[in-house]
mmCIF file of C-alpha atoms in Angstrom:
data_model
loop_
_atom_site.group_PDB
_atom_site.id
_atom_site.type_symbol
_atom_site.label_atom_id
_atom_site.label_comp_id
_atom_site.label_asym_id
_atom_site.label_seq_id
_atom_site.Cartn_x
_atom_site.Cartn_y
_atom_site.Cartn_z
ATOM 1 C CA MET G 18 133.003 92.300 -6.802
ATOM 2 C CA HIS G 19 132.991 92.095 -2.998
ATOM 3 C CA SER G 20 129.910 89.865 -2.953
ATOM 4 C CA PHE G 21 131.413 87.692 -5.691
ATOM 5 C CA SER G 22 134.651 87.265 -3.745
ATOM 6 C CA ARG G 23 132.639 86.244 -0.697
ATOM 7 C CA LEU G 24 130.761 83.690 -2.784
ATOM 8 C CA LEU G 25 134.051 82.251 -4.017
ATOM 9 C CA ARG G 26 135.318 81.861 -0.466
ATOM 10 C CA ILE G 27 132.162 80.110 0.661
ATOM 11 C CA SER G 28 131.859 77.782 -2.300
ATOM 12 C CA ALA G 29 135.508 76.744 -2.086
ATOM 13 C CA SER G 30 135.706 76.181 1.667
ATOM 14 C CA ALA G 31 135.588 72.402 1.287
ATOM 15 C CA ALA G 32 138.423 72.515 -1.234
ATOM 16 C CA LEU G 33 140.483 74.577 1.181
ATOM 17 C CA VAL G 34 140.110 71.972 3.905
ATOM 18 C CA GLY G 35 141.211 69.207 1.566
ATOM 19 C CA ALA G 36 144.139 71.169 0.187
ATOM 20 C CA LEU G 37 145.376 71.951 3.674
ATOM 21 C CA LEU G 38 145.254 68.227 4.469
ATOM 22 C CA LEU G 39 147.811 67.757 1.712
ATOM 23 C CA SER G 40 150.252 70.130 3.364
ATOM 24 C CA ALA G 41 149.712 68.981 6.933
ATOM 25 C CA PRO G 42 152.617 67.096 8.488
ATOM 26 C CA GLY G 43 151.979 63.370 8.379
ATOM 27 C CA ALA G 44 149.041 63.637 5.993
ATOM 28 C CA THR G 45 148.249 60.269 4.427
ATOM 29 C CA SER G 46 146.992 59.346 0.987
ATOM 30 C CA ALA G 47 143.670 58.360 2.537
ATOM 31 C CA GLN G 48 143.304 61.793 4.101
ATOM 32 C CA GLU G 49 144.287 63.489 0.844
ATOM 33 C CA SER G 50 141.666 61.507 -1.075
ATOM 34 C CA GLU G 51 138.914 62.904 1.151
ATOM 35 C CA LEU G 52 139.137 66.283 -0.595
ATOM 36 C CA VAL G 53 135.637 67.486 -1.401
ATOM 37 C CA ALA G 54 135.300 69.329 -4.689
ATOM 38 C CA SER G 55 134.026 72.878 -4.480
ATOM 39 C CA GLU G 56 130.887 73.992 -6.270
ATOM 40 C CA PRO G 57 131.443 75.157 -9.855
ATOM 41 C CA PHE G 58 132.381 78.798 -10.312
ATOM 42 C CA THR G 59 129.658 80.545 -12.257
ATOM 43 C CA ILE G 60 131.826 83.283 -13.791
ATOM 44 C CA SER G 61 134.689 82.325 -16.095
ATOM 45 C CA MET G 62 138.258 83.004 -15.050
ATOM 46 C CA LEU G 63 138.837 85.132 -18.125
ATOM 47 C CA GLU G 64 135.853 87.342 -17.261
ATOM 48 C CA THR G 65 137.005 87.580 -13.648
ATOM 49 C CA VAL G 66 140.568 88.492 -14.596
ATOM 50 C CA ARG G 67 139.468 91.080 -17.131
ATOM 51 C CA ALA G 68 137.020 92.666 -14.700
ATOM 52 C CA ARG G 69 139.763 92.851 -12.056
ATOM 53 C CA GLY G 70 142.255 94.275 -14.541
ATOM 54 C CA TYR G 71 145.216 92.026 -13.760
ATOM 55 C CA VAL G 72 146.295 88.400 -13.298
ATOM 56 C CA ILE G 73 147.063 87.121 -9.794
ATOM 57 C CA CYS G 74 149.967 84.693 -9.923
ATOM 58 C CA ALA G 75 151.393 82.621 -7.058
ATOM 59 C CA ALA G 76 155.101 81.812 -7.102
ATOM 60 C CA THR G 77 157.705 80.411 -4.751
ATOM 61 C CA ASN G 78 159.826 83.055 -3.062
ATOM 62 C CA PRO G 79 162.696 82.847 -2.967
ATOM 63 C CA LEU G 80 164.023 80.317 -5.453
ATOM 64 C CA PRO G 81 166.864 82.175 -7.198
ATOM 65 C CA GLY G 82 166.587 82.020 -10.969
ATOM 66 C CA PHE G 83 162.934 81.009 -10.804
ATOM 67 C CA ALA G 84 161.369 83.620 -8.542
ATOM 68 C CA GLN G 85 162.860 86.255 -6.272
ATOM 69 C CA VAL G 86 161.950 89.713 -5.032
ATOM 70 C CA SER G 87 164.409 92.598 -4.936
ATOM 71 C CA PRO G 88 164.676 94.936 -1.914
ATOM 72 C CA GLU G 89 162.593 97.352 -3.989
ATOM 73 C CA GLY G 90 159.810 94.767 -4.252
ATOM 74 C CA LEU G 91 160.399 93.859 -7.905
ATOM 75 C CA TRP G 92 159.787 90.245 -8.886
ATOM 76 C CA SER G 93 162.011 88.463 -11.403
ATOM 77 C CA GLY G 94 162.765 84.937 -12.554
ATOM 78 C CA PHE G 95 161.888 82.206 -15.033
ATOM 79 C CA ASP G 96 158.516 81.436 -13.412
ATOM 80 C CA ILE G 97 157.754 85.134 -13.087
ATOM 81 C CA ASP G 98 158.154 85.626 -16.817
ATOM 82 C CA MET G 99 155.688 82.793 -17.372
ATOM 83 C CA CYS G 100 153.148 84.784 -15.379
ATOM 84 C CA ARG G 101 153.935 87.940 -17.315
ATOM 85 C CA ALA G 102 153.424 86.009 -20.547
ATOM 86 C CA VAL G 103 149.866 85.127 -19.461
ATOM 87 C CA ALA G 104 149.190 88.779 -18.607
ATOM 88 C CA ALA G 105 150.454 89.767 -22.049
ATOM 89 C CA ALA G 106 148.158 87.175 -23.637
ATOM 90 C CA VAL G 107 145.083 88.483 -21.817
ATOM 91 C CA PHE G 108 145.785 92.221 -21.756
ATOM 92 C CA GLY G 109 148.622 92.815 -24.196
ATOM 93 C CA ASP G 110 150.543 94.180 -21.201
ATOM 94 C CA PRO G 111 152.967 92.001 -19.180
ATOM 95 C CA SER G 112 152.903 94.394 -16.233
ATOM 96 C CA ARG G 113 149.242 93.715 -15.449
ATOM 97 C CA VAL G 114 149.997 90.962 -12.958
ATOM 98 C CA GLU G 115 150.150 90.744 -9.179
ATOM 99 C CA PHE G 116 152.547 88.268 -7.591
ATOM 100 C CA ARG G 117 151.939 86.472 -4.333
ATOM 101 C CA PRO G 118 154.526 84.345 -2.530
ATOM 102 C CA LEU G 119 153.480 80.699 -2.404
ATOM 103 C CA SER G 120 153.728 78.918 0.916
ATOM 104 C CA GLY G 121 154.296 75.193 0.916
ATOM 105 C CA GLN G 122 151.737 74.996 3.721
ATOM 106 C CA SER G 123 148.907 76.224 1.502
ATOM 107 C CA ARG G 124 149.613 74.257 -1.667
ATOM 108 C CA PHE G 125 146.487 74.384 -3.827
ATOM 109 C CA ALA G 126 144.204 76.004 -1.259
ATOM 110 C CA HIS G 127 144.474 79.589 -2.518
ATOM 111 C CA LEU G 128 143.951 78.387 -6.072
ATOM 112 C CA ALA G 129 140.828 76.422 -5.104
ATOM 113 C CA MET G 130 139.411 79.463 -3.297
ATOM 114 C CA GLY G 131 139.862 81.685 -6.327
ATOM 115 C CA GLU G 132 142.383 83.897 -4.519
ATOM 116 C CA VAL G 133 144.981 83.308 -7.246
ATOM 117 C CA ASP G 134 144.490 82.648 -10.949
ATOM 118 C CA LEU G 135 147.433 80.335 -11.493
ATOM 119 C CA VAL G 136 150.396 78.841 -9.690
ATOM 120 C CA VAL G 137 153.756 78.618 -11.441
ATOM 121 C CA ARG G 138 155.935 76.795 -8.901
ATOM 122 C CA ASN G 139 154.094 74.496 -6.580
ATOM 123 C CA ALA G 140 155.179 70.882 -6.664
ATOM 124 C CA PRO G 141 156.252 68.361 -9.305
ATOM 125 C CA TRP G 142 153.516 67.066 -11.567
ATOM 126 C CA THR G 143 152.191 63.750 -10.277
ATOM 127 C CA MET G 144 149.008 61.798 -10.960
ATOM 128 C CA SER G 145 147.513 62.487 -7.529
ATOM 129 C CA ARG G 146 148.203 66.212 -7.697
ATOM 130 C CA ASP G 147 146.595 66.313 -11.120
ATOM 131 C CA THR G 148 143.442 64.431 -10.099
ATOM 132 C CA LEU G 149 142.589 64.854 -6.406
ATOM 133 C CA TYR G 150 142.720 68.542 -5.571
ATOM 134 C CA GLY G 151 140.670 70.359 -8.164
ATOM 135 C CA ALA G 152 143.825 71.560 -9.919
ATOM 136 C CA THR G 153 145.218 70.908 -13.391
ATOM 137 C CA TYR G 154 148.794 71.024 -14.642
ATOM 138 C CA VAL G 155 148.330 72.506 -18.093
ATOM 139 C CA ALA G 156 151.782 71.768 -19.559
ATOM 140 C CA THR G 157 155.446 71.386 -18.598
ATOM 141 C CA SER G 158 157.511 74.556 -18.510
ATOM 142 C CA PHE G 159 160.588 73.081 -16.817
ATOM 143 C CA TYR G 160 161.887 69.518 -16.703
ATOM 144 C CA ASP G 161 163.804 68.823 -13.524
ATOM 145 C CA GLY G 162 165.288 65.875 -11.668
ATOM 146 C CA GLN G 163 167.816 64.858 -9.069
ATOM 147 C CA ALA G 164 171.332 65.857 -10.047
ATOM 148 C CA PHE G 165 174.808 66.382 -8.620
ATOM 149 C CA MET G 166 176.683 69.631 -8.130
ATOM 150 C CA VAL G 167 180.449 69.525 -7.783
ATOM 151 C CA PRO G 168 183.229 72.094 -7.439
ATOM 152 C CA ASP G 169 185.432 72.497 -10.507
ATOM 153 C CA ARG G 170 188.443 71.404 -8.448
ATOM 154 C CA LEU G 171 187.005 67.870 -8.487
ATOM 155 C CA GLY G 172 187.701 67.731 -12.228
ATOM 156 C CA VAL G 173 184.636 65.700 -13.272
ATOM 157 C CA VAL G 174 182.112 66.421 -15.988
ATOM 158 C CA SER G 175 179.804 63.426 -15.522
ATOM 159 C CA ALA G 176 178.154 61.685 -12.596
ATOM 160 C CA TYR G 177 179.705 58.438 -13.836
ATOM 161 C CA GLU G 178 183.115 59.829 -12.883
ATOM 162 C CA LEU G 179 182.163 60.168 -9.214
ATOM 163 C CA GLU G 180 184.306 57.591 -7.419
ATOM 164 C CA ASP G 181 185.451 57.537 -3.776
ATOM 165 C CA VAL G 182 183.652 60.806 -3.040
ATOM 166 C CA THR G 183 181.667 62.153 -0.098
ATOM 167 C CA ILE G 184 178.187 63.371 -1.029
ATOM 168 C CA CYS G 185 175.877 65.611 0.984
ATOM 169 C CA VAL G 186 172.288 64.359 0.870
ATOM 170 C CA ALA G 187 169.082 64.827 2.873
ATOM 171 C CA ALA G 188 168.613 62.112 5.485
ATOM 172 C CA ASN G 189 165.738 59.615 5.122
ATOM 173 C CA SER G 190 164.813 60.997 1.713
ATOM 174 C CA GLU G 191 163.998 59.617 -1.720
ATOM 175 C CA ALA G 192 167.103 61.441 -2.898
ATOM 176 C CA ALA G 193 169.245 59.307 -0.562
ATOM 177 C CA GLN G 194 167.599 56.125 -1.849
ATOM 178 C CA ARG G 195 168.118 57.091 -5.492
ATOM 179 C CA LEU G 196 171.716 58.013 -4.689
ATOM 180 C CA ASP G 197 172.365 54.554 -3.281
ATOM 181 C CA GLU G 198 170.716 52.893 -6.283
ATOM 182 C CA PHE G 199 172.781 54.968 -8.723
ATOM 183 C CA PHE G 200 176.120 54.081 -7.144
ATOM 184 C CA PHE G 201 175.180 50.433 -6.669
ATOM 185 C CA SER G 202 174.055 49.961 -10.270
ATOM 186 C CA ASN G 203 177.210 51.648 -11.599
ATOM 187 C CA GLN G 204 179.552 49.835 -9.180
ATOM 188 C CA LEU G 205 180.960 53.095 -7.795
ATOM 189 C CA THR G 206 181.972 53.780 -4.198
ATOM 190 C CA TYR G 207 181.001 56.802 -2.140
ATOM 191 C CA ASP G 208 180.332 58.038 1.386
ATOM 192 C CA GLU G 209 177.147 59.826 2.470
ATOM 193 C CA LEU G 210 177.039 62.877 4.685
ATOM 194 C CA PHE G 211 173.482 63.195 5.994
ATOM 195 C CA TYR G 212 171.675 66.330 7.146
ATOM 196 C CA GLU G 213 168.051 66.716 8.160
ATOM 197 C CA ASP G 214 167.571 70.209 6.730
ATOM 198 C CA ARG G 215 168.270 71.205 3.134
ATOM 199 C CA ASP G 216 169.735 74.506 4.295
ATOM 200 C CA ASP G 217 172.293 72.552 6.331
ATOM 201 C CA LEU G 218 173.218 70.607 3.203
ATOM 202 C CA ALA G 219 173.972 73.838 1.379
ATOM 203 C CA VAL G 220 176.077 75.140 4.279
ATOM 204 C CA ALA G 221 178.077 71.910 4.423
ATOM 205 C CA TYR G 222 178.749 71.980 0.685
ATOM 206 C CA ARG G 223 179.870 75.607 0.765
ATOM 207 C CA ALA G 224 182.199 74.758 3.641
ATOM 208 C CA GLY G 225 183.799 71.930 1.658
ATOM 209 C CA GLU G 226 182.539 69.193 3.974
ATOM 210 C CA CYS G 227 181.570 67.075 0.975
ATOM 211 C CA ASP G 228 182.852 66.601 -2.572
ATOM 212 C CA ALA G 229 179.377 66.822 -4.108
ATOM 213 C CA ILE G 230 175.805 67.625 -3.173
ATOM 214 C CA THR G 231 172.694 66.028 -4.621
ATOM 215 C CA GLY G 232 169.125 67.274 -5.003
ATOM 216 C CA SER G 233 166.849 68.610 -7.723
ATOM 217 C CA ALA G 234 168.751 70.542 -10.383
ATOM 218 C CA SER G 235 166.631 73.650 -9.790
ATOM 219 C CA TRP G 236 167.474 73.602 -6.078
ATOM 220 C CA LEU G 237 171.173 73.087 -6.820
ATOM 221 C CA GLN G 238 171.022 76.027 -9.225
ATOM 222 C CA ALA G 239 169.524 78.164 -6.462
ATOM 223 C CA ILE G 240 172.381 77.184 -4.130
ATOM 224 C CA ARG G 241 174.998 77.907 -6.772
ATOM 225 C CA ARG G 242 173.655 81.404 -7.365
ATOM 226 C CA THR G 243 174.206 82.266 -3.699
ATOM 227 C CA MET G 244 177.865 81.184 -3.671
ATOM 228 C CA PRO G 245 180.762 83.673 -3.874
ATOM 229 C CA GLU G 246 181.960 82.082 -7.141
ATOM 230 C CA PRO G 247 178.993 80.427 -8.856
ATOM 231 C CA GLY G 248 181.065 79.601 -11.935
ATOM 232 C CA ALA G 249 183.438 77.469 -9.874
ATOM 233 C CA ASN G 250 180.695 74.867 -9.426
ATOM 234 C CA ALA G 251 179.050 72.669 -12.036
ATOM 235 C CA ILE G 252 175.727 70.840 -12.121
ATOM 236 C CA LEU G 253 176.419 67.533 -13.835
ATOM 237 C CA PRO G 254 174.138 66.596 -16.778
ATOM 238 C CA GLU G 255 172.794 63.232 -15.539
ATOM 239 C CA ARG G 256 169.407 63.042 -13.791
ATOM 240 C CA LEU G 257 168.479 60.376 -11.240
ATOM 241 C CA SER G 258 164.740 61.128 -11.271
ATOM 242 C CA LYS G 259 162.095 62.808 -13.375
ATOM 243 C CA GLU G 260 160.224 65.881 -12.203
ATOM 244 C CA ALA G 261 158.037 68.080 -14.374
ATOM 245 C CA TYR G 262 156.973 71.566 -13.329
ATOM 246 C CA GLY G 263 154.469 73.804 -15.026
ATOM 247 C CA PRO G 264 151.608 76.271 -14.571
ATOM 248 C CA VAL G 265 148.701 74.986 -12.473
ATOM 249 C CA VAL G 266 145.101 76.241 -12.749
ATOM 250 C CA ARG G 267 141.733 75.209 -11.336
ATOM 251 C CA SER G 268 140.156 72.228 -13.071
ATOM 252 C CA ASP G 269 136.739 73.796 -13.552
ATOM 253 C CA ASP G 270 137.541 76.247 -16.358
ATOM 254 C CA ALA G 271 138.701 74.714 -19.649
ATOM 255 C CA GLN G 272 138.965 78.095 -21.350
ATOM 256 C CA TRP G 273 141.400 79.484 -18.772
ATOM 257 C CA ALA G 274 143.451 76.285 -18.842
ATOM 258 C CA ALA G 275 143.654 76.561 -22.645
ATOM 259 C CA ILE G 276 144.824 80.185 -22.427
ATOM 260 C CA VAL G 277 147.636 79.357 -20.012
ATOM 261 C CA ARG G 278 148.594 76.193 -21.923
ATOM 262 C CA ARG G 279 148.644 77.888 -25.315
ATOM 263 C CA THR G 280 150.668 80.782 -23.917
ATOM 264 C CA LEU G 281 153.432 78.366 -22.949
ATOM 265 C CA HIS G 282 153.108 76.627 -26.313
ATOM 266 C CA ALA G 283 153.438 79.986 -28.072
ATOM 267 C CA LEU G 284 156.755 80.606 -26.285
ATOM 268 C CA VAL G 285 158.101 77.199 -27.330
ATOM 269 C CA ASN G 286 156.864 77.454 -30.918
ATOM 270 C CA ALA G 287 158.330 80.933 -31.235
ATOM 271 C CA GLU G 288 161.766 79.572 -30.356
ATOM 272 C CA GLU G 289 161.337 76.709 -32.817
ATOM 273 C CA TYR G 290 160.295 79.105 -35.596
ATOM 274 C CA GLY G 291 163.116 81.524 -34.801
ATOM 275 C CA VAL G 292 160.837 84.368 -33.725
ATOM 276 C CA THR G 293 162.298 86.508 -30.943
ATOM 277 C CA SER G 294 161.455 89.721 -29.138
ATOM 278 C CA VAL G 295 164.253 91.345 -31.157
ATOM 279 C CA ASN G 296 163.322 90.251 -34.678
ATOM 280 C CA ILE G 297 159.547 90.070 -34.291
ATOM 281 C CA GLU G 298 158.888 93.171 -36.403
ATOM 282 C CA SER G 299 160.958 91.897 -39.320
ATOM 283 C CA MET G 300 159.273 88.496 -38.973
ATOM 284 C CA MET G 301 155.971 90.161 -39.827
ATOM 285 C CA ALA G 302 157.110 89.924 -43.462
ATOM 286 C CA ALA G 303 157.713 86.165 -43.251
ATOM 287 C CA ARG G 304 155.889 83.987 -45.767
ATOM 288 C CA THR G 305 155.946 80.800 -43.671
ATOM 289 C CA PRO G 306 152.306 79.995 -42.760
ATOM 290 C CA ALA G 307 153.178 78.793 -39.237
ATOM 291 C CA ILE G 308 154.961 82.046 -38.434
ATOM 292 C CA ARG G 309 152.159 84.134 -39.915
ATOM 293 C CA ARG G 310 149.615 82.283 -37.760
ATOM 294 C CA LEU G 311 151.826 82.690 -34.690
ATOM 295 C CA LEU G 312 151.956 86.438 -35.228
ATOM 296 C CA GLY G 313 148.246 86.762 -35.969
ATOM 297 C CA ILE G 314 148.724 87.794 -39.607
ATOM 298 C CA GLU G 315 146.833 84.833 -41.044
ATOM 299 C CA GLU G 316 143.895 83.139 -39.309
ATOM 300 C CA ASP G 317 142.559 84.161 -35.935
ATOM 301 C CA VAL G 318 143.809 81.546 -33.486
ATOM 302 C CA GLY G 319 142.683 83.538 -30.475
ATOM 303 C CA GLU G 320 138.972 83.811 -31.079
ATOM 304 C CA ASP G 321 138.133 80.288 -29.892
ATOM 305 C CA ILE G 322 139.608 80.991 -26.434
ATOM 306 C CA GLY G 323 138.389 84.569 -26.098
ATOM 307 C CA LEU G 324 141.597 86.365 -27.058
ATOM 308 C CA ARG G 325 142.475 88.808 -29.832
ATOM 309 C CA ALA G 326 144.188 87.679 -33.029
ATOM 310 C CA THR G 327 147.573 89.177 -32.071
ATOM 311 C CA TRP G 328 147.806 87.740 -28.555
ATOM 312 C CA MET G 329 150.790 85.469 -29.295
ATOM 313 C CA ARG G 330 152.627 88.330 -30.974
ATOM 314 C CA ASP G 331 152.089 90.419 -27.839
ATOM 315 C CA VAL G 332 153.414 87.605 -25.635
ATOM 316 C CA ILE G 333 156.629 87.210 -27.639
ATOM 317 C CA ALA G 334 157.196 90.956 -27.902
ATOM 318 C CA SER G 335 156.741 91.294 -24.143
ATOM 319 C CA VAL G 336 158.856 88.459 -22.697
ATOM 320 C CA GLY G 337 160.607 86.826 -25.656
ATOM 321 C CA ASN G 338 160.409 83.200 -26.676
ATOM 322 C CA TYR G 339 161.105 80.217 -24.403
ATOM 323 C CA GLY G 340 164.813 80.226 -25.209
ATOM 324 C CA GLU G 341 165.120 83.936 -24.462
ATOM 325 C CA ILE G 342 163.445 83.485 -21.081
ATOM 326 C CA TYR G 343 165.681 80.538 -20.229
ATOM 327 C CA ALA G 344 168.849 82.387 -21.241
ATOM 328 C CA ARG G 345 167.797 85.483 -19.300
ATOM 329 C CA HIS G 346 167.601 83.597 -16.014
ATOM 330 C CA PHE G 347 169.957 80.625 -16.500
ATOM 331 C CA GLY G 348 172.450 82.006 -18.998
ATOM 332 C CA ALA G 349 176.200 82.407 -18.727
ATOM 333 C CA ALA G 350 176.074 85.738 -16.866
ATOM 334 C CA ASP G 351 178.036 85.684 -13.611
ATOM 335 C CA GLY G 352 178.954 82.040 -14.144
ATOM 336 C CA GLU G 353 175.445 80.832 -13.272
ATOM 337 C CA GLN G 354 174.721 78.961 -16.480
ATOM 338 C CA LEU G 355 172.345 76.006 -16.262
ATOM 339 C CA LEU G 356 172.612 73.915 -19.404
ATOM 340 C CA ARG G 357 169.346 73.390 -21.259
ATOM 341 C CA GLY G 358 169.573 69.581 -21.211
ATOM 342 C CA GLN G 359 166.029 68.189 -21.091
ATOM 343 C CA ASN G 360 164.699 71.735 -21.453
ATOM 344 C CA ALA G 361 166.193 72.104 -24.915
ATOM 345 C CA LEU G 362 163.879 72.010 -27.916
ATOM 346 C CA TRP G 363 163.004 68.579 -29.260
ATOM 347 C CA LEU G 364 164.924 69.523 -32.398
ATOM 348 C CA ASN G 365 168.061 69.805 -30.266
ATOM 349 C CA GLY G 366 167.665 66.569 -28.321
ATOM 350 C CA GLY G 367 165.536 67.984 -25.501
ATOM 351 C CA LEU G 368 161.958 67.437 -24.383
ATOM 352 C CA MET G 369 160.495 70.887 -25.100
ATOM 353 C CA TYR G 370 157.770 70.394 -27.669
ATOM 354 C CA ALA G 371 154.567 72.235 -28.500
ATOM 355 C CA PRO G 372 151.702 71.409 -30.870
ATOM 356 C CA PRO G 373 151.805 73.396 -34.132
ATOM 357 C CA VAL G 374 149.865 76.650 -34.443
ATOM 358 C CA TYR G 375 146.708 75.924 -36.462
#
């Protein structure tokens, strides 16, 4: 294994250089396009992961609700459960995973070098990130976008009610431009309070310097969770931009990409079919073909990607379905609820959708 790891580092050195260009201050699109693809890996990711005995997953730390580490070193969060779901798919055991904090300075470099098996919170899905850096977004696990957070004392439930307010926003940012476009198009008046650093924005909002703060909904949720009274603040439902996040893998292994993709699809389908970690045993008696395939009772839908017949059943039993994961980390506990919105199932007016199981 030592010689193999050395080979991975050598063969991916060019990819590392290109990935670091992406994170370098002032990097241009021309520089980013100079990324040189690494040589193909000769051993499949599934074989590598099984030989190692665990999945290595990179996640942002901290982003409360998505990924955080306790003083005891225990990882938790929405993205973390996505990693555990992959471990359950491969090994039948969600604990067989190692987490590594993701630095914004490294971006895709560690993935390209084979030092991590997947990344669960890296950057929004864009065309360039999906084509230039030897990485592939396999599916969307969380739909995000620019939103507003307001204190309950403001008495508004929609962004269209924001009138004559002061809004904290990052200076010289796309968020500031979208903010201006939103208020102009809706003929509303507002004042901007600019800060260079996002942490300063959060401090100003907590101090009551502004009536509202704007940024990605996931970032606003992270701020809200750190406030003394999270429930006294609301993230309004409207979105001023579209951002899709999801697991990212190397582009040179279709089998591994399929495993990660189908794991997420299994979570979504389980919610749609009403299969949960609580009722999964009773669901074994279901007569619905889709449920029986999901649970590995009829047809082996794991064989074509190198997994056992019951792999989806093991995933659901280990971490629950998509709705259970969402509720666990963004539910009503402690007033930190983040409404499903776009992340609701397609049946409920959201965007969460997965191909059927067959």
